[in-house]
N, CA, C and O atoms as a Maestro MAE file, in Angstrom:
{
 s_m_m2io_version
 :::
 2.0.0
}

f_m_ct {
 s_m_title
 :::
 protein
 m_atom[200] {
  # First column is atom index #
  i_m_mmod_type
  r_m_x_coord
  r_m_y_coord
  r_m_z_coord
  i_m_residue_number
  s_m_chain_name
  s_m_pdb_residue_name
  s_m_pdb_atom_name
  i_m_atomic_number
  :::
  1 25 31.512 143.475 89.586 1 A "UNK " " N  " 7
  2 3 32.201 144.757 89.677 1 A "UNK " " CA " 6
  3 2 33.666 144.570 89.281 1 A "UNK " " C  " 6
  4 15 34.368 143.661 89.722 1 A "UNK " " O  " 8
  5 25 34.112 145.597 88.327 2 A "UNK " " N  " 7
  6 3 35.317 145.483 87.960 2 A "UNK " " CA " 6
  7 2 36.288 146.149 88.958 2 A "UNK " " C  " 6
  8 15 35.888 146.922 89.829 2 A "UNK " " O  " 8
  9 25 37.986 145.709 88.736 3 A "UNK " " N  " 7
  10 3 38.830 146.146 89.546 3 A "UNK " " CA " 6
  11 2 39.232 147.118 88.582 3 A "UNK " " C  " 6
  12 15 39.532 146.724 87.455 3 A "UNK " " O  " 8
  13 25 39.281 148.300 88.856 4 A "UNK " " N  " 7
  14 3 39.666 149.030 87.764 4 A "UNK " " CA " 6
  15 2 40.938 150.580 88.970 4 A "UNK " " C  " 6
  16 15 40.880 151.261 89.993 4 A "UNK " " O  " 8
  17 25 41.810 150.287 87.852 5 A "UNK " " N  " 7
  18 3 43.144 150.611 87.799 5 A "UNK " " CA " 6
  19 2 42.562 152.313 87.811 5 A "UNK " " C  " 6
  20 15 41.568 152.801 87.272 5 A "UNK " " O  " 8
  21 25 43.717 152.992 88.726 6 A "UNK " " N  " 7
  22 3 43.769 154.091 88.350 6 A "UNK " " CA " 6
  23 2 45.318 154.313 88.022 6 A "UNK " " C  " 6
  24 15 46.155 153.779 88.749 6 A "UNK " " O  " 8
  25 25 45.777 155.244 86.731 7 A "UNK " " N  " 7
  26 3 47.193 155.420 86.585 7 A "UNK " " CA " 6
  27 2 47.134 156.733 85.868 7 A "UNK " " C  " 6
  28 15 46.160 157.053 85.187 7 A "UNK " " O  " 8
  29 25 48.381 157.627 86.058 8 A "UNK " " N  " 7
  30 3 48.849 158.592 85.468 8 A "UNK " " CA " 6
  31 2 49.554 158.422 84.024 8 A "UNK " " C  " 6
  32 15 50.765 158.200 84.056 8 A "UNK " " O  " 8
  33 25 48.996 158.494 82.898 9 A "UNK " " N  " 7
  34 3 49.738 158.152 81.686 9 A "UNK " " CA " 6
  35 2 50.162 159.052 81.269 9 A "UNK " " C  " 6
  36 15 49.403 160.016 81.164 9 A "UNK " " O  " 8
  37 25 51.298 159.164 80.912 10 A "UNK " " N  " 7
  38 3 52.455 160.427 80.468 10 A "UNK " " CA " 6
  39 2 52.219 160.449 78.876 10 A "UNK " " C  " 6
  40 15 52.307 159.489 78.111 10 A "UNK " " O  " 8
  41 25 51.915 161.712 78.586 11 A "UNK " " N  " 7
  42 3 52.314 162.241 77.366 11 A "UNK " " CA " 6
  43 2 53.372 161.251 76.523 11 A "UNK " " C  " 6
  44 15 53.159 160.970 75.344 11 A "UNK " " O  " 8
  45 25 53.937 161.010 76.882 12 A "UNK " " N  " 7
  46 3 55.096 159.876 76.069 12 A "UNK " " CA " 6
  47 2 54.360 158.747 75.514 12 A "UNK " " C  " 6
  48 15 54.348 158.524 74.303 12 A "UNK " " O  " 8
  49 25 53.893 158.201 76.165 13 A "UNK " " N  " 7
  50 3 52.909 157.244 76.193 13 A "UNK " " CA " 6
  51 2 52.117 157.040 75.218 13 A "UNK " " C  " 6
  52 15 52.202 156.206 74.316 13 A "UNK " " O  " 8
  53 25 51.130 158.037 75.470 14 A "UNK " " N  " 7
  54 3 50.391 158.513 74.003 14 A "UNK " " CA " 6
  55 2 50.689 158.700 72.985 14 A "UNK " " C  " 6
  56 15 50.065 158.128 72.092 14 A "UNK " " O  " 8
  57 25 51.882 159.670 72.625 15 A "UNK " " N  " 7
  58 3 52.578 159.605 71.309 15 A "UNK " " CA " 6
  59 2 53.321 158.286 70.806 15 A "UNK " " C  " 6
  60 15 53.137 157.779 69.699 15 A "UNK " " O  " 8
  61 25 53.897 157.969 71.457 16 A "UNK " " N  " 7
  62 3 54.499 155.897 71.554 16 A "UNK " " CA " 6
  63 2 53.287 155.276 70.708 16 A "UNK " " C  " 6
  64 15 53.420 154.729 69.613 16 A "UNK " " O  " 8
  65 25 52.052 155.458 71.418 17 A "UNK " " N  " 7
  66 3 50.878 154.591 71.067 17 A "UNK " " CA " 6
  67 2 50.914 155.062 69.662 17 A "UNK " " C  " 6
  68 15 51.156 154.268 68.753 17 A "UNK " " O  " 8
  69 25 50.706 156.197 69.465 18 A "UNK " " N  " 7
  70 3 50.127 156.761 68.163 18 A "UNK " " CA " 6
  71 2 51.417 156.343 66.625 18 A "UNK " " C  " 6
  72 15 51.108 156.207 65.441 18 A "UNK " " O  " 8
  73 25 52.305 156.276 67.022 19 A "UNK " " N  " 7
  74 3 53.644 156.297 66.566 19 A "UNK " " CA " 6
  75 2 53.850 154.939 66.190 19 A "UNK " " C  " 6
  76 15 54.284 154.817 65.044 19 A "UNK " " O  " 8
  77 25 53.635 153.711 66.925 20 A "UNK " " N  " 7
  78 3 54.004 152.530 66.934 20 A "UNK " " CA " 6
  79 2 53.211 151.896 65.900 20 A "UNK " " C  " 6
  80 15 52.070 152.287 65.658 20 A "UNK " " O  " 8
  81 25 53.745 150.956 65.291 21 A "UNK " " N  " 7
  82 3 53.314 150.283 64.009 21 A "UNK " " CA " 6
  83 2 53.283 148.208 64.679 21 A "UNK " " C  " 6
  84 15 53.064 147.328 63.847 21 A "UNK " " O  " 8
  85 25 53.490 147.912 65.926 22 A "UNK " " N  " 7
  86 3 53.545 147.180 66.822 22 A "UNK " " CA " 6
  87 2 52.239 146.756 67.427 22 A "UNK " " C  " 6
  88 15 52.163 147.109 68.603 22 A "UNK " " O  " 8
  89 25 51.037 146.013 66.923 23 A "UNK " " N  " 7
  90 3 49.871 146.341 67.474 23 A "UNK " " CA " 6
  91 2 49.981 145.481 68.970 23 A "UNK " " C  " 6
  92 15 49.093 145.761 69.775 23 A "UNK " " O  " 8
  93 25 50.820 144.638 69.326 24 A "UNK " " N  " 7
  94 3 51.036 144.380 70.603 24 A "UNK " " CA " 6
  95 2 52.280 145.603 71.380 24 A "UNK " " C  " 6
  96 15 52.569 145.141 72.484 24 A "UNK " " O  " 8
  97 25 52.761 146.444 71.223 25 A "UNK " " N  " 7
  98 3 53.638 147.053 71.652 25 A "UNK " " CA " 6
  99 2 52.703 147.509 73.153 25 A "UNK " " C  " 6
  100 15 51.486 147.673 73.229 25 A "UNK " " O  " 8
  101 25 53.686 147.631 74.205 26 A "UNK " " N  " 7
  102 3 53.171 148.001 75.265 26 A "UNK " " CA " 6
  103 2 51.659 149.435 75.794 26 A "UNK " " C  " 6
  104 15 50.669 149.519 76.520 26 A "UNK " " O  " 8
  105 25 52.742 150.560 74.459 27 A "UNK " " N  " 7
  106 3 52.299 151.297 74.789 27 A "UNK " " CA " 6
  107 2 50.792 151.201 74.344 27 A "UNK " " C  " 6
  108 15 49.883 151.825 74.890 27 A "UNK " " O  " 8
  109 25 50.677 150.523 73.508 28 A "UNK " " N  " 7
  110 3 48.879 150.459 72.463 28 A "UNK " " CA " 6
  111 2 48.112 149.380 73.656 28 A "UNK " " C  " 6
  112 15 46.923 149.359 73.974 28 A "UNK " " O  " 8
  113 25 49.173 148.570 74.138 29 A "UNK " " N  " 7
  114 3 47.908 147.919 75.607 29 A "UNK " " CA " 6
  115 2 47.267 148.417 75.885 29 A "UNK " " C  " 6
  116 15 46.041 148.403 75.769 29 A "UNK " " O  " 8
  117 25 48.722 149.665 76.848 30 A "UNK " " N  " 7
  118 3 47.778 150.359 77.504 30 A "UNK " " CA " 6
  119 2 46.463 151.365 77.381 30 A "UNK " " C  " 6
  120 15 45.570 151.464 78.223 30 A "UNK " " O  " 8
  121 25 46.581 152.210 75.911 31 A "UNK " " N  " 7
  122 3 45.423 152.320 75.533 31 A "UNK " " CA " 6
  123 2 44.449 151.634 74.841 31 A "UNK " " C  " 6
  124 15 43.747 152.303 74.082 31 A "UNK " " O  " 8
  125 25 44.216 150.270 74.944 32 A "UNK " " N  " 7
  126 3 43.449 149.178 74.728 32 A "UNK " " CA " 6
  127 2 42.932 149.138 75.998 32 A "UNK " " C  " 6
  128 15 41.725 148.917 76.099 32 A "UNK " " O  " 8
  129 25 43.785 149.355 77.288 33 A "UNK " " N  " 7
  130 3 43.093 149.040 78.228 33 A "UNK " " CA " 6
  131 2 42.102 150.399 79.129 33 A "UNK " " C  " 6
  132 15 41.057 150.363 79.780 33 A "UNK " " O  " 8
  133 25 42.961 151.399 78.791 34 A "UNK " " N  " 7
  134 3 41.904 153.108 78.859 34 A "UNK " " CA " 6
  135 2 40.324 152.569 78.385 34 A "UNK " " C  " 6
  136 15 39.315 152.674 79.082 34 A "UNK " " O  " 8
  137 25 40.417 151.833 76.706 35 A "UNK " " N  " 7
  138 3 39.392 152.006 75.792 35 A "UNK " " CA " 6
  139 2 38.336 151.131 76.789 35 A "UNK " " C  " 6
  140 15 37.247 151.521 77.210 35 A "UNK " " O  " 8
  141 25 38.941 149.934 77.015 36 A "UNK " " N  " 7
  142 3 37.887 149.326 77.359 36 A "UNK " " CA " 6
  143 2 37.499 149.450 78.968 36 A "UNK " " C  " 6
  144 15 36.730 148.663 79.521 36 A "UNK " " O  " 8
  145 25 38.032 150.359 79.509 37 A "UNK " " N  " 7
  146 3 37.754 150.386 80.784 37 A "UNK " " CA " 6
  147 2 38.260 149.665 82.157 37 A "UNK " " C  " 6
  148 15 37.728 149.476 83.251 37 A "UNK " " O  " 8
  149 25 39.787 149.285 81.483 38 A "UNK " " N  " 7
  150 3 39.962 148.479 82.624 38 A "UNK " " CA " 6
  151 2 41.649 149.467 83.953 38 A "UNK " " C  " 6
  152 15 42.294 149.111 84.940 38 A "UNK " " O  " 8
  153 25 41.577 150.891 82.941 39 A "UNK " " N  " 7
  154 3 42.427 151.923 83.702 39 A "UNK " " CA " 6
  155 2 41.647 153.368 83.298 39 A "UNK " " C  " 6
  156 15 41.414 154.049 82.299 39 A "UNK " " O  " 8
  157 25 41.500 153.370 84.185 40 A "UNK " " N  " 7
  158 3 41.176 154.742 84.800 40 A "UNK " " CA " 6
  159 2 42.461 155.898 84.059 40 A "UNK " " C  " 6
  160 15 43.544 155.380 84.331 40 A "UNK " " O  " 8
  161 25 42.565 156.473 83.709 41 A "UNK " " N  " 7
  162 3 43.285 157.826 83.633 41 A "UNK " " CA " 6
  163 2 43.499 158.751 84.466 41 A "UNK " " C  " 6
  164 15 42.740 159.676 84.175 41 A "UNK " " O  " 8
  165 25 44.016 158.965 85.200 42 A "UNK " " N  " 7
  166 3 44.032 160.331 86.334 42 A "UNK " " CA " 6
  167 2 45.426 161.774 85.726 42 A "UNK " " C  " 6
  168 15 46.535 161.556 85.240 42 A "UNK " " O  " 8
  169 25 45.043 162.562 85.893 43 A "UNK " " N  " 7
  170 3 45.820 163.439 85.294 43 A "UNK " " CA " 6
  171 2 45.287 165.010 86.182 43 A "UNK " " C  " 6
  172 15 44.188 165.191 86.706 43 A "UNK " " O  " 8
  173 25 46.583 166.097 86.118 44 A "UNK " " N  " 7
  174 3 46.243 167.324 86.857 44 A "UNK " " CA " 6
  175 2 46.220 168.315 85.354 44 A "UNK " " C  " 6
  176 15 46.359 167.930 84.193 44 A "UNK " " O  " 8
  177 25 45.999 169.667 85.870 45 A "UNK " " N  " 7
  178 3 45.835 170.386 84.843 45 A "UNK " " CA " 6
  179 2 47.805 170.543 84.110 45 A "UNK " " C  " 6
  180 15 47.979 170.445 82.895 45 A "UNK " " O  " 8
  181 25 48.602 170.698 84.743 46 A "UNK " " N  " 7
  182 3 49.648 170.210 84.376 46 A "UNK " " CA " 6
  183 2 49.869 169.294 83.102 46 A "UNK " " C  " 6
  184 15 50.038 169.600 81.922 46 A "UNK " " O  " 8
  185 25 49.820 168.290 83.624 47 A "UNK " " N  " 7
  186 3 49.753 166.956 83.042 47 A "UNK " " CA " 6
  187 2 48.650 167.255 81.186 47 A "UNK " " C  " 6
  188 15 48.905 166.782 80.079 47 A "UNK " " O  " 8
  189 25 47.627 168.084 81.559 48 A "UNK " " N  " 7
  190 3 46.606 168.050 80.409 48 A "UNK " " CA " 6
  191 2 46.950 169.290 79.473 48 A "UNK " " C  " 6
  192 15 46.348 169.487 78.417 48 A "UNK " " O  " 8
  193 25 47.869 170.030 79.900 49 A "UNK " " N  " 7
  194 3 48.319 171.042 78.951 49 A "UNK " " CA " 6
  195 2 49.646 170.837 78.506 49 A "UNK " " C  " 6
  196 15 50.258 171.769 77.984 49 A "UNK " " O  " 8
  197 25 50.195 169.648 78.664 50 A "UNK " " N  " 7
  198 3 51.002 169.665 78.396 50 A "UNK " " CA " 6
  199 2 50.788 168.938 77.148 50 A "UNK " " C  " 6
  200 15 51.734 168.717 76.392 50 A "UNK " " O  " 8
  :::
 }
 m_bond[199] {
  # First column is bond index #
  i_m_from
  i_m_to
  i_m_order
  :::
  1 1 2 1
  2 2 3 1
  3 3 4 2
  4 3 5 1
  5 5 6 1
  6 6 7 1
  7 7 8 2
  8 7 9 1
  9 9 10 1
  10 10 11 1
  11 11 12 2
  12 11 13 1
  13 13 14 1
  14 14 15 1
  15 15 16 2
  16 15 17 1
  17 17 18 1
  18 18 19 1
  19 19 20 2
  20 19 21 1
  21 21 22 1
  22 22 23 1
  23 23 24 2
  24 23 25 1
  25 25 26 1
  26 26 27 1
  27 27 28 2
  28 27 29 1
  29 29 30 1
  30 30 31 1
  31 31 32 2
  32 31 33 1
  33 33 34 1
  34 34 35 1
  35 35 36 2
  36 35 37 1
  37 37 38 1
  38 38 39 1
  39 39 40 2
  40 39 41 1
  41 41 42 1
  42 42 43 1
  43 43 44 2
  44 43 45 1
  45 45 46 1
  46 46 47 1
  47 47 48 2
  48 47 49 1
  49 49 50 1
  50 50 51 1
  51 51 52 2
  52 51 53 1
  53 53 54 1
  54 54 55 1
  55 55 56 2
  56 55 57 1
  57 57 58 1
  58 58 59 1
  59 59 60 2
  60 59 61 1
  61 61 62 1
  62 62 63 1
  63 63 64 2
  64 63 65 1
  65 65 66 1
  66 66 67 1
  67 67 68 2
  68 67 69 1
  69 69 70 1
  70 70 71 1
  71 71 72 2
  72 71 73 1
  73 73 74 1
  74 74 75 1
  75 75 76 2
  76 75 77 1
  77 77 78 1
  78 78 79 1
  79 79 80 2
  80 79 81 1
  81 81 82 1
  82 82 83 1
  83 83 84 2
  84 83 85 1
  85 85 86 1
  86 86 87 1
  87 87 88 2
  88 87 89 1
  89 89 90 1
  90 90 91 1
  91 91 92 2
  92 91 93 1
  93 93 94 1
  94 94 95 1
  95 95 96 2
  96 95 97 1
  97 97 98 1
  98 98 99 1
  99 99 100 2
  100 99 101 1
  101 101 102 1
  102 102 103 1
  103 103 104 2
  104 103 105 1
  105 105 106 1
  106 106 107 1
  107 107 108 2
  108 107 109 1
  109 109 110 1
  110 110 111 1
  111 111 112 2
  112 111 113 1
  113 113 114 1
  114 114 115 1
  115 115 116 2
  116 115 117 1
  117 117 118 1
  118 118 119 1
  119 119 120 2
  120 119 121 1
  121 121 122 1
  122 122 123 1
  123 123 124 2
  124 123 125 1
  125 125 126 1
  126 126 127 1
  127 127 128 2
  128 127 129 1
  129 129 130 1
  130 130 131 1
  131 131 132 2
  132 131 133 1
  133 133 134 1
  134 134 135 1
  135 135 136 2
  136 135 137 1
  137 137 138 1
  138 138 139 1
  139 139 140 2
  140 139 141 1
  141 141 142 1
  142 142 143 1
  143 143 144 2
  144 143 145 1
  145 145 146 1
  146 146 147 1
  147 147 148 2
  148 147 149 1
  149 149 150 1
  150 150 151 1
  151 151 152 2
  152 151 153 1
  153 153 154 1
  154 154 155 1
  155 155 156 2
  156 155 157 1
  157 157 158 1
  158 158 159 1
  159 159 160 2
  160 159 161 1
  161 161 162 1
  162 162 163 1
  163 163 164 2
  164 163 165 1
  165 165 166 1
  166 166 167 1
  167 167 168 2
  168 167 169 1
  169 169 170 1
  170 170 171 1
  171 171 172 2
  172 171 173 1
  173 173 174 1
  174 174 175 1
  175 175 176 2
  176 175 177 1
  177 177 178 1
  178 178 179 1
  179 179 180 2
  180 179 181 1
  181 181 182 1
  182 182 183 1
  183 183 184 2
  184 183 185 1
  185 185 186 1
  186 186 187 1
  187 187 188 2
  188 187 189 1
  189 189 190 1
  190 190 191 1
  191 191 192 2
  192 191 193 1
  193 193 194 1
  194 194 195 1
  195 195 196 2
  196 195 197 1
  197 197 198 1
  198 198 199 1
  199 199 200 2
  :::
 }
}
């Protein structure tokens, strides 16, 4: 059983990822680590319309 992370990832974040030309840059970890399942995403409707 995995330990799996729950975290709030900010909009910033995502665009960083998408933006960055850095394939180790922080922000692409962290969605390396969304992809493979090792963080959870948690977010409110707030957070998803934004």
């Amino acid at each position: 059983m995995r330990n799996n992370v729950l975290a709030v990832i900010d909009t910033n974040v995502l665009v960083s990822a998408l933006l960055s030309k850095d394939l180790n840059a922080n922000t692409i970890q962290i969605i390396k680590a969304i992809i493979d399942m090792r963080i959870t995403p948690v977010y409110n409707d707030e957070i998803f319309q934004e």
